[in-house]
Coordinates of C-alpha atoms and ligand atoms in Angstrom, one line a residue:
Chain A
M1 CA 4.3 3.4 -25.4
S2 CA 4.3 4.7 -21.9
D3 CA 7.4 6.8 -22.4
H4 CA 5.8 10.1 -21.8
L5 CA 4.2 8.9 -18.6
V6 CA 7.6 7.7 -17.4
E7 CA 9.0 11.2 -18.3
L8 CA 6.2 12.8 -16.5
A9 CA 6.9 10.8 -13.3
K10 CA 10.6 11.7 -13.6
S11 CA 9.7 15.4 -13.8
H12 CA 8.2 15.1 -10.4
L13 CA 11.2 13.1 -9.1
T14 CA 14.2 15.4 -9.6
N15 CA 17.5 13.5 -9.1
I16 CA 15.8 10.2 -8.3
P17 CA 16.9 7.5 -10.7
V18 CA 13.9 5.2 -11.1
S19 CA 13.3 2.0 -13.0
L20 CA 9.8 1.1 -14.2
I21 CA 8.8 -2.4 -12.9
S22 CA 5.1 -2.5 -13.6
Q23 CA 2.4 -0.6 -15.3
G24 CA -1.3 -1.1 -14.6
A25 CA -4.4 0.8 -15.6
E26 CA -4.1 3.1 -12.6
S27 CA -0.5 3.4 -11.9
L28 CA 3.2 3.1 -12.8
I29 CA 5.4 1.3 -10.3
F30 CA 9.1 2.2 -10.1
T31 CA 11.9 1.1 -7.9
T32 CA 14.8 3.3 -6.8
T33 CA 17.8 2.9 -4.6
T34 CA 17.6 6.6 -3.6
H35 CA 15.7 7.4 -0.4
P36 CA 13.8 10.8 -0.6
Y37 CA 15.4 12.1 2.6
M38 CA 17.6 9.6 4.4
E39 CA 21.1 9.0 3.4
T40 CA 20.9 5.3 2.9
S41 CA 23.5 3.3 4.6
D42 CA 22.3 -0.1 3.3
E43 CA 23.7 -0.7 -0.2
G44 CA 21.2 -2.3 -2.5
Q45 CA 18.3 -1.1 -0.4
Q46 CA 15.3 -0.4 -2.7
Y47 CA 12.2 1.7 -2.4
I48 CA 8.9 1.7 -4.3
V49 CA 7.5 4.8 -6.0
K50 CA 3.9 4.4 -7.1
F51 CA 2.8 7.1 -9.6
R52 CA -0.8 7.7 -10.7
P53 CA -0.5 9.6 -13.9
P54 CA -3.2 12.1 -15.1
K55 CA -5.8 10.7 -17.4
K56 CA -6.2 12.7 -20.6
Y57 CA -9.9 12.0 -21.0
R58 CA -10.8 13.6 -17.7
H59 CA -11.2 17.3 -17.1
P60 CA -7.8 18.4 -15.8
Q61 CA -9.1 19.9 -12.5
L62 CA -11.4 17.0 -11.8
D63 CA -8.6 14.6 -12.7
A64 CA -6.1 16.3 -10.3
Q65 CA -8.7 16.0 -7.5
L66 CA -9.3 12.3 -8.3
T67 CA -5.6 11.5 -8.5
K68 CA -5.0 13.2 -5.2
R69 CA -8.0 11.5 -3.6
R70 CA -7.0 8.0 -4.7
T71 CA -3.4 8.4 -3.7
L72 CA -4.5 9.5 -0.3
A73 CA -7.1 6.8 0.0
E74 CA -4.5 4.2 -0.5
A75 CA -2.0 5.9 1.8
R76 CA -4.6 6.2 4.6
L77 CA -5.5 2.5 4.4
L78 CA -1.8 1.6 4.7
Q79 CA -1.5 4.1 7.6
R80 CA -4.3 2.4 9.4
L81 CA -3.0 -1.1 8.8
Y82 CA 0.7 -0.6 9.4
G83 CA 1.6 -1.9 12.8
A84 CA -1.8 -3.5 13.5
D85 CA -1.6 -6.8 15.2
G86 CA -1.0 -9.8 12.9
I87 CA -1.1 -7.6 9.8
S88 CA 1.8 -6.7 7.5
V89 CA 1.8 -4.0 4.8
P90 CA 4.5 -1.8 3.5
S91 CA 5.4 1.3 5.5
I92 CA 4.8 4.8 4.0
I93 CA 8.0 6.7 3.3
A94 CA 6.7 9.8 1.6
V95 CA 3.6 11.2 0.0
D96 CA 3.3 13.8 -2.8
A97 CA -0.4 13.5 -3.3
R98 CA -0.7 16.5 -5.6
N99 CA 1.4 14.7 -8.1
G100 CA -0.1 11.3 -7.4
I101 CA 3.1 9.9 -5.8
L102 CA 3.4 7.4 -3.0
W103 CA 6.8 6.2 -1.7
L104 CA 6.7 2.8 0.0
E105 CA 8.9 0.3 1.7
Y106 CA 10.1 -2.3 -0.8
I107 CA 8.7 -5.8 0.1
G108 CA 10.2 -9.1 -0.8
Q109 CA 13.2 -10.3 -2.8
Q110 CA 14.1 -12.2 -5.9
I111 CA 13.3 -15.9 -6.0
E112 CA 14.0 -18.5 -8.7
N113 CA 11.1 -17.3 -10.9
G114 CA 10.9 -13.6 -10.2
V115 CA 9.8 -11.5 -7.2
S116 CA 8.6 -13.3 -4.1
S117 CA 4.9 -12.9 -4.6
L118 CA 2.5 -15.6 -3.5
K119 CA 1.8 -16.2 -7.2
N120 CA 5.4 -16.9 -8.1
Y121 CA 6.1 -18.9 -5.0
L122 CA 3.1 -21.2 -5.6
W123 CA 4.4 -21.8 -9.1
L124 CA 7.5 -23.4 -7.7
E125 CA 5.2 -26.3 -6.5
D126 CA 7.7 -29.0 -5.9
S127 CA 9.0 -29.6 -2.4
K128 CA 7.4 -26.7 -0.7
A129 CA 6.6 -28.0 2.6
D130 CA 5.6 -24.6 3.9
Y131 CA 2.6 -24.0 1.6
E132 CA 0.2 -25.1 4.2
S133 CA 1.5 -22.8 7.0
L134 CA 1.9 -19.9 4.5
L135 CA -1.6 -20.1 3.2
R136 CA -3.0 -20.4 6.7
A137 CA -1.0 -17.2 7.5
V138 CA -2.5 -15.5 4.5
G139 CA -6.0 -16.4 5.6
D140 CA -5.3 -15.3 9.1
M141 CA -4.1 -11.9 7.9
I142 CA -7.1 -11.4 5.6
A143 CA -9.4 -12.2 8.6
R144 CA -7.7 -9.5 10.7
L145 CA -8.0 -7.1 7.8
H146 CA -11.7 -7.7 7.6
Q147 CA -12.2 -7.5 11.3
M148 CA -10.7 -4.0 11.1
G149 CA -13.5 -3.2 8.6
I150 CA -11.1 -3.0 5.6
V151 CA -11.6 -4.8 2.4
H152 CA -8.7 -5.2 0.0
G153 CA -10.6 -5.0 -3.2
D154 CA -8.1 -6.8 -5.4
L155 CA -6.9 -9.8 -3.6
T156 CA -4.9 -11.6 -6.3
T157 CA -1.9 -13.7 -5.7
S158 CA 0.4 -10.9 -7.0
N159 CA -0.9 -8.6 -4.4
V160 CA 0.3 -10.9 -1.6
M161 CA 4.0 -10.5 -1.4
L162 CA 6.2 -12.8 0.7
Q163 CA 8.9 -11.6 3.0
K164 CA 11.6 -13.7 4.7
H165 CA 11.3 -13.6 8.5
G166 CA 14.4 -15.5 9.5
S167 CA 14.1 -18.7 7.5
Q168 CA 10.3 -18.5 7.1
W169 CA 8.2 -16.8 4.5
A170 CA 5.5 -14.4 5.8
P171 CA 2.8 -12.7 3.8
C172 CA 2.6 -8.9 3.3
L173 CA -0.4 -7.4 1.6
I174 CA 0.3 -4.7 -1.0
D175 CA -1.8 -2.7 -3.5
F176 CA -4.6 -1.1 -1.6
G177 CA -5.5 1.0 -4.7
L178 CA -9.0 -0.6 -4.8
G179 CA -9.3 -1.0 -1.0
F180 CA -12.1 0.5 1.0
T181 CA -13.6 0.4 4.5
S182 CA -16.7 -1.7 4.8
D183 CA -18.3 -3.9 7.4
L184 CA -20.6 -5.7 4.9
V185 CA -20.3 -9.5 4.8
E186 CA -20.8 -9.3 1.1
D187 CA -17.7 -7.2 0.5
K188 CA -15.6 -9.6 2.7
A189 CA -17.0 -12.7 1.0
V190 CA -16.2 -11.2 -2.4
D191 CA -12.7 -10.4 -1.3
L192 CA -12.2 -14.1 -0.4
Y193 CA -13.8 -15.3 -3.5
V194 CA -11.4 -13.2 -5.7
L195 CA -8.4 -14.8 -4.0
E196 CA -10.0 -18.3 -4.3
R197 CA -10.5 -17.8 -8.1
A198 CA -6.9 -16.4 -8.5
I199 CA -5.5 -19.6 -6.8
L200 CA -7.8 -21.8 -8.8
S201 CA -6.9 -20.3 -12.1
T202 CA -3.1 -20.6 -11.6
H203 CA -3.0 -23.9 -9.6
P204 CA -6.0 -26.0 -10.7
V205 CA -4.5 -29.3 -9.5
H206 CA -3.8 -28.3 -5.9
S207 CA -6.3 -25.5 -5.5
D208 CA -8.6 -27.5 -3.2
N209 CA -5.9 -28.0 -0.7
Y210 CA -4.7 -24.4 -1.0
N211 CA -8.1 -23.0 -0.6
S212 CA -9.0 -25.1 2.4
W213 CA -5.7 -24.0 4.2
L214 CA -6.6 -20.4 3.3
M215 CA -10.1 -20.8 4.8
E216 CA -8.8 -22.6 7.9
G217 CA -6.4 -19.6 8.5
Y218 CA -9.3 -17.2 7.8
K219 CA -11.4 -19.0 10.5
K220 CA -8.6 -18.9 13.0
G221 CA -8.0 -15.2 12.3
Y222 CA -11.4 -14.4 13.7
G223 CA -10.3 -15.7 17.1
K224 CA -13.2 -15.6 19.5
D225 CA -15.4 -13.9 17.0
Q226 CA -16.6 -17.1 15.3
G227 CA -20.1 -15.7 14.8
K228 CA -18.7 -13.1 12.4
F229 CA -16.7 -15.8 10.6
K230 CA -19.8 -17.9 10.1
Q231 CA -21.7 -14.9 8.6
V232 CA -18.9 -14.3 6.1
M233 CA -18.7 -18.0 5.3
K234 CA -22.4 -18.2 4.7
R235 CA -22.3 -15.3 2.2
Y236 CA -19.1 -16.7 0.7
E237 CA -21.1 -19.9 -0.3
D238 CA -23.7 -17.6 -1.9
V239 CA -21.0 -15.7 -3.8
R240 CA -19.5 -19.0 -5.0
M241 CA -22.9 -20.2 -6.2
R242 CA -23.5 -17.0 -8.1
G243 CA -20.1 -17.4 -9.6
R244 CA -20.7 -20.9 -10.7
K245 CA -24.1 -20.1 -12.2
R246 CA -22.6 -17.2 -14.1
S247 CA -19.9 -19.5 -15.5
M248 CA -22.5 -22.2 -16.5
L249 CA -24.5 -19.6 -18.3
G250 CA -21.5 -17.8 -19.8
Chain B
M1 CA 28.7 15.9 14.9
S2 CA 26.0 17.8 13.1
I3 CA 24.3 16.6 9.9
K4 CA 24.5 18.5 6.7
T5 CA 22.4 17.1 3.9
V6 CA 20.8 17.9 0.6
L7 CA 17.5 16.1 -0.2
P8 CA 17.8 14.9 -3.8
Q9 CA 14.5 16.3 -4.9
F10 CA 15.4 19.8 -3.5
P11 CA 19.0 20.5 -4.5
Q12 CA 18.4 24.2 -4.1
F13 CA 18.4 23.8 -0.3
T14 CA 21.0 22.6 2.1
V15 CA 19.8 21.3 5.4
H16 CA 21.8 21.5 8.6
L17 CA 20.8 19.7 11.8
F18 CA 22.3 20.2 15.2
K19 CA 21.6 18.9 18.7
F20 CA 22.4 20.5 22.0
K21 CA 22.1 19.4 25.6
N22 CA 22.3 21.4 28.8
V23 CA 20.9 24.5 27.1
T24 CA 20.6 27.4 29.5
N25 CA 19.0 30.2 27.5
S26 CA 15.8 28.7 26.0
K27 CA 13.6 31.4 27.5
E28 CA 15.7 34.1 25.8
I29 CA 15.8 32.2 22.5
K30 CA 12.0 32.0 22.6
Q31 CA 11.6 35.6 23.3
N32 CA 13.8 36.6 20.5
L33 CA 12.0 34.2 18.2
I34 CA 8.7 35.8 19.0
K35 CA 10.2 39.3 18.3
G36 CA 11.2 38.0 14.9
D37 CA 14.9 38.6 15.4
K38 CA 16.7 37.5 12.2
R39 CA 19.6 36.0 14.1
Y40 CA 17.1 33.4 15.4
D41 CA 15.9 32.2 12.0
F42 CA 16.2 28.5 12.8
S43 CA 13.8 25.7 13.7
F44 CA 14.3 25.3 17.4
I45 CA 12.8 21.9 18.3
N46 CA 12.1 20.4 21.7
A47 CA 14.2 17.3 21.5
Q48 CA 12.0 15.4 23.9
T49 CA 9.4 15.1 21.1
V50 CA 11.8 13.5 18.6
L51 CA 12.5 9.8 18.3
S52 CA 14.5 9.4 15.1
E53 CA 16.4 11.1 12.4
E54 CA 13.8 9.7 10.1
Q55 CA 11.1 11.7 11.9
L56 CA 13.1 14.9 11.6
L57 CA 14.0 14.5 7.9
S58 CA 10.6 13.4 7.0
A59 CA 9.2 16.7 8.4
V60 CA 11.9 18.6 6.5
Y61 CA 10.9 16.7 3.3
R62 CA 7.2 17.6 3.9
A63 CA 8.1 21.3 4.5
L64 CA 10.3 21.5 1.4
L65 CA 7.6 19.8 -0.7
D66 CA 4.9 22.1 0.5
H67 CA 7.2 25.1 0.1
T68 CA 8.1 24.3 -3.5
Q69 CA 4.4 23.7 -4.2
D70 CA 3.4 27.0 -2.7
K71 CA 1.4 25.3 0.1
I72 CA 3.2 26.3 3.3
R73 CA 0.9 27.4 6.1
T74 CA 3.4 29.3 8.4
K75 CA 5.6 32.3 7.9
T76 CA 9.0 30.8 7.2
I77 CA 10.5 27.5 6.1
H78 CA 11.8 27.1 9.7
S79 CA 8.5 27.4 11.4
E80 CA 7.0 25.2 8.7
V81 CA 9.5 22.4 9.6
I82 CA 8.1 22.5 13.2
F83 CA 4.5 22.5 11.9
S84 CA 5.4 19.6 9.7
L85 CA 6.4 17.5 12.7
S86 CA 2.8 17.8 13.9
P87 CA 0.0 15.3 13.0
T88 CA -2.6 18.0 13.2
Q89 CA -3.5 21.2 11.4
N90 CA -3.4 23.5 14.5
I91 CA -0.3 25.6 14.0
M92 CA -0.2 27.1 17.5
D93 CA -0.6 23.7 19.0
A94 CA 2.2 22.3 16.8
L95 CA 4.6 25.1 17.9
R96 CA 3.8 24.6 21.5
R97 CA 4.2 20.8 21.4
F98 CA 7.2 20.5 19.1
G99 CA 8.9 23.9 19.4
I100 CA 11.3 25.2 22.0
Q101 CA 9.9 25.8 25.5
D102 CA 11.1 28.2 28.2
D103 CA 12.6 25.3 30.1
S104 CA 13.9 23.2 27.2
T105 CA 17.4 21.9 27.9
D106 CA 17.6 19.4 24.9
L107 CA 17.3 21.1 21.6
I108 CA 17.4 20.2 18.0
V109 CA 18.2 23.1 15.7
I110 CA 17.6 23.1 12.0
K111 CA 18.9 25.6 9.4
I112 CA 17.8 25.4 5.8
V113 CA 20.0 27.6 3.5
D114 CA 20.1 28.3 -0.2
S115 CA 22.6 25.9 -1.7
N116 CA 24.0 28.5 -4.1
S117 CA 24.5 31.4 -1.7
Q118 CA 25.6 29.1 1.2
E119 CA 24.8 32.0 3.6
E120 CA 26.6 32.0 6.9
F121 CA 24.8 31.5 10.1
D122 CA 25.8 31.9 13.7
L123 CA 24.8 29.2 16.2
S124 CA 26.2 31.1 19.2
V125 CA 22.7 32.2 20.0
V126 CA 22.3 28.8 21.7
E127 CA 24.1 28.5 25.0
G128 CA 24.6 24.8 25.5
E129 CA 26.8 21.8 24.6
E130 CA 26.6 20.5 21.1
V131 CA 26.2 16.7 20.9
D132 CA 25.9 14.1 18.1
I133 CA 22.7 13.7 16.3
T134 CA 22.5 9.9 15.7
D135 CA 19.3 7.9 16.3
E136 CA 20.9 6.8 19.6
D137 CA 21.4 10.4 20.7
L138 CA 17.9 11.3 19.7
K139 CA 16.5 8.3 21.7
S140 CA 18.4 9.3 24.8
S141 CA 16.5 12.6 25.0
A142 CA 13.2 11.4 23.7
I143 CA 10.3 11.1 26.0
L144 CA 8.3 8.2 24.6
K145 CA 5.2 8.9 26.6
T146 CA 5.0 12.4 25.2
I147 CA 5.8 11.2 21.7
K148 CA 3.1 8.5 21.7
K149 CA 0.6 11.0 23.1
N150 CA 1.5 13.7 20.5
Y151 CA 0.9 11.2 17.6
K152 CA -1.9 9.1 19.3
L153 CA 0.2 6.0 18.8
K154 CA 1.0 3.1 21.1
S155 CA 3.4 0.7 19.4
E156 CA 6.1 -0.7 21.7
D157 CA 8.4 -1.4 18.8
L158 CA 10.4 1.8 18.1
T159 CA 11.0 1.0 14.5
V160 CA 7.3 0.6 13.9
L161 CA 6.6 3.7 16.0
S162 CA 9.0 5.7 13.9
H163 CA 7.4 4.5 10.6
Q164 CA 3.9 5.4 12.0
I165 CA 5.2 8.9 12.9
V166 CA 6.5 9.3 9.3
A167 CA 3.1 8.4 7.9
A168 CA 1.4 10.9 10.2
I169 CA 3.8 13.6 9.1
Q170 CA 3.4 12.8 5.4
L171 CA -0.4 12.7 5.6
R172 CA -1.2 15.6 7.9
G173 CA -4.2 17.6 6.8
L174 CA -4.3 16.0 3.3
Ligands
ADP301 N1 5.7 -2.2 -1.7 C1 6.1 -3.0 -2.7 N2 7.1 -3.8 -2.6 C2 7.5 -4.6 -3.6 N3 6.9 -4.7 -4.8 C3 5.9 -3.9 -5.0 C4 5.4 -3.0 -3.9 N4 4.3 -2.4 -4.4 C5 4.1 -2.8 -5.7 N5 5.1 -3.7 -6.0 C6 5.2 -4.5 -7.3 O1 4.6 -3.7 -8.4 C7 3.4 -4.5 -8.8 C8 2.3 -3.6 -9.1 O2 2.0 -2.7 -8.0 P1 0.5 -2.6 -7.4 O3 0.6 -1.7 -6.2 O4 -0.1 -3.9 -7.3 O5 -0.2 -1.7 -8.6 P2 -1.3 -2.1 -9.6 O6 -2.5 -1.3 -9.1 O7 -0.8 -1.6 -10.9 O8 -1.6 -3.6 -9.6 C9 3.1 -5.5 -7.7 O9 2.5 -6.6 -8.2 C10 4.5 -5.8 -7.2 O10 5.2 -6.7 -8.0
MG302 MG1 -1.5 -5.1 -8.1

């Protein structure tokens, strides 16, 4: 079905053996154990290759421009965020913007039910004493993101990956493909609301707890800037109301 | 001692990296470079501006990618590697910051050759002591203050700093 897109990606990746791990509307995600320029010492080390294929229905020249622009937009957000205090995102390894290719650090590892995304981890439910601290950490990180004037744009529980730091899991935000810079409370409130809905839809029983931990972390992440936090909260309640009305009508 | 590598996506090129200390003829090298003397067709890099192997090879990657896509901005692949180390679009500024200076004593020398022809090259143009080129050796001659200033970065964590440099190299001017 997507074979020709995989072939196209491979044609831009001479001598790089890649395996497709995900295909979305915008991009194909591959893993590889071959680094584009370093001789890897670490066996089993993986890298992510994110490929935005051309879209046939667009004019070729316009399409090439858009592909390049979107690849760069995502890369620039990652560049701004990488290394920022209290924020974790994958590092950039290489960029071939003209071919819509972004090489990223691989985040996470295998757990019982797949990759260590927040989504999979929360599915494990039983005996996870660290859910509270983890969800607080996620909230804290999103607050810092918002304080930098960046909105993720697609905060689902699959776009929050978990990384082992010693014996503890720590969040790492991935997929800034829909991210943008904004200082509007509305955009930040919607970002939070999207995550709340994602948690609610997968974990209806515990979602109240989960979401309150998330919010407590989000509040804490604002540090001394509680005024800003309150503005976002206020709008967040509005966004929730609108959401509820919409679902009652729908 | 030196590094010889082929980047998988660019098998047509073989990349050699060398490091020297106690170099005594940098001024002469620079003069001959300016004259365009063929025997000096290398990237001569001021080692004080280099923190890691990752930084160097990421610039080589960028230069080879731009070269194969017909997008290089300087005269040769060797000057392009130096330009690729830079976070900005100003070529003169890049050569001044990252290239050899009259008083450079620590040098990194890069030679990119056609993998098929395996042309010979003569490094005796550099008068100095060849040393290893591991991350440790690079760090020992790196001047962090200069590096942070060049890239407008301030991380204290050298791994983070190196990754931030890579991002700056990959995204320059795009
Ligand atoms: N840096 C990364 N490290 C580990 N896995 C990743 C990384 N980037 C993407 N993935 C995996 O690929 C999936 C899709 O990637 P993503 O960037 O979210 O693209 P999409 O826009 O298609 O959602 C993610 O949900 C995750 O499982
Ligand atoms: Mg995603």
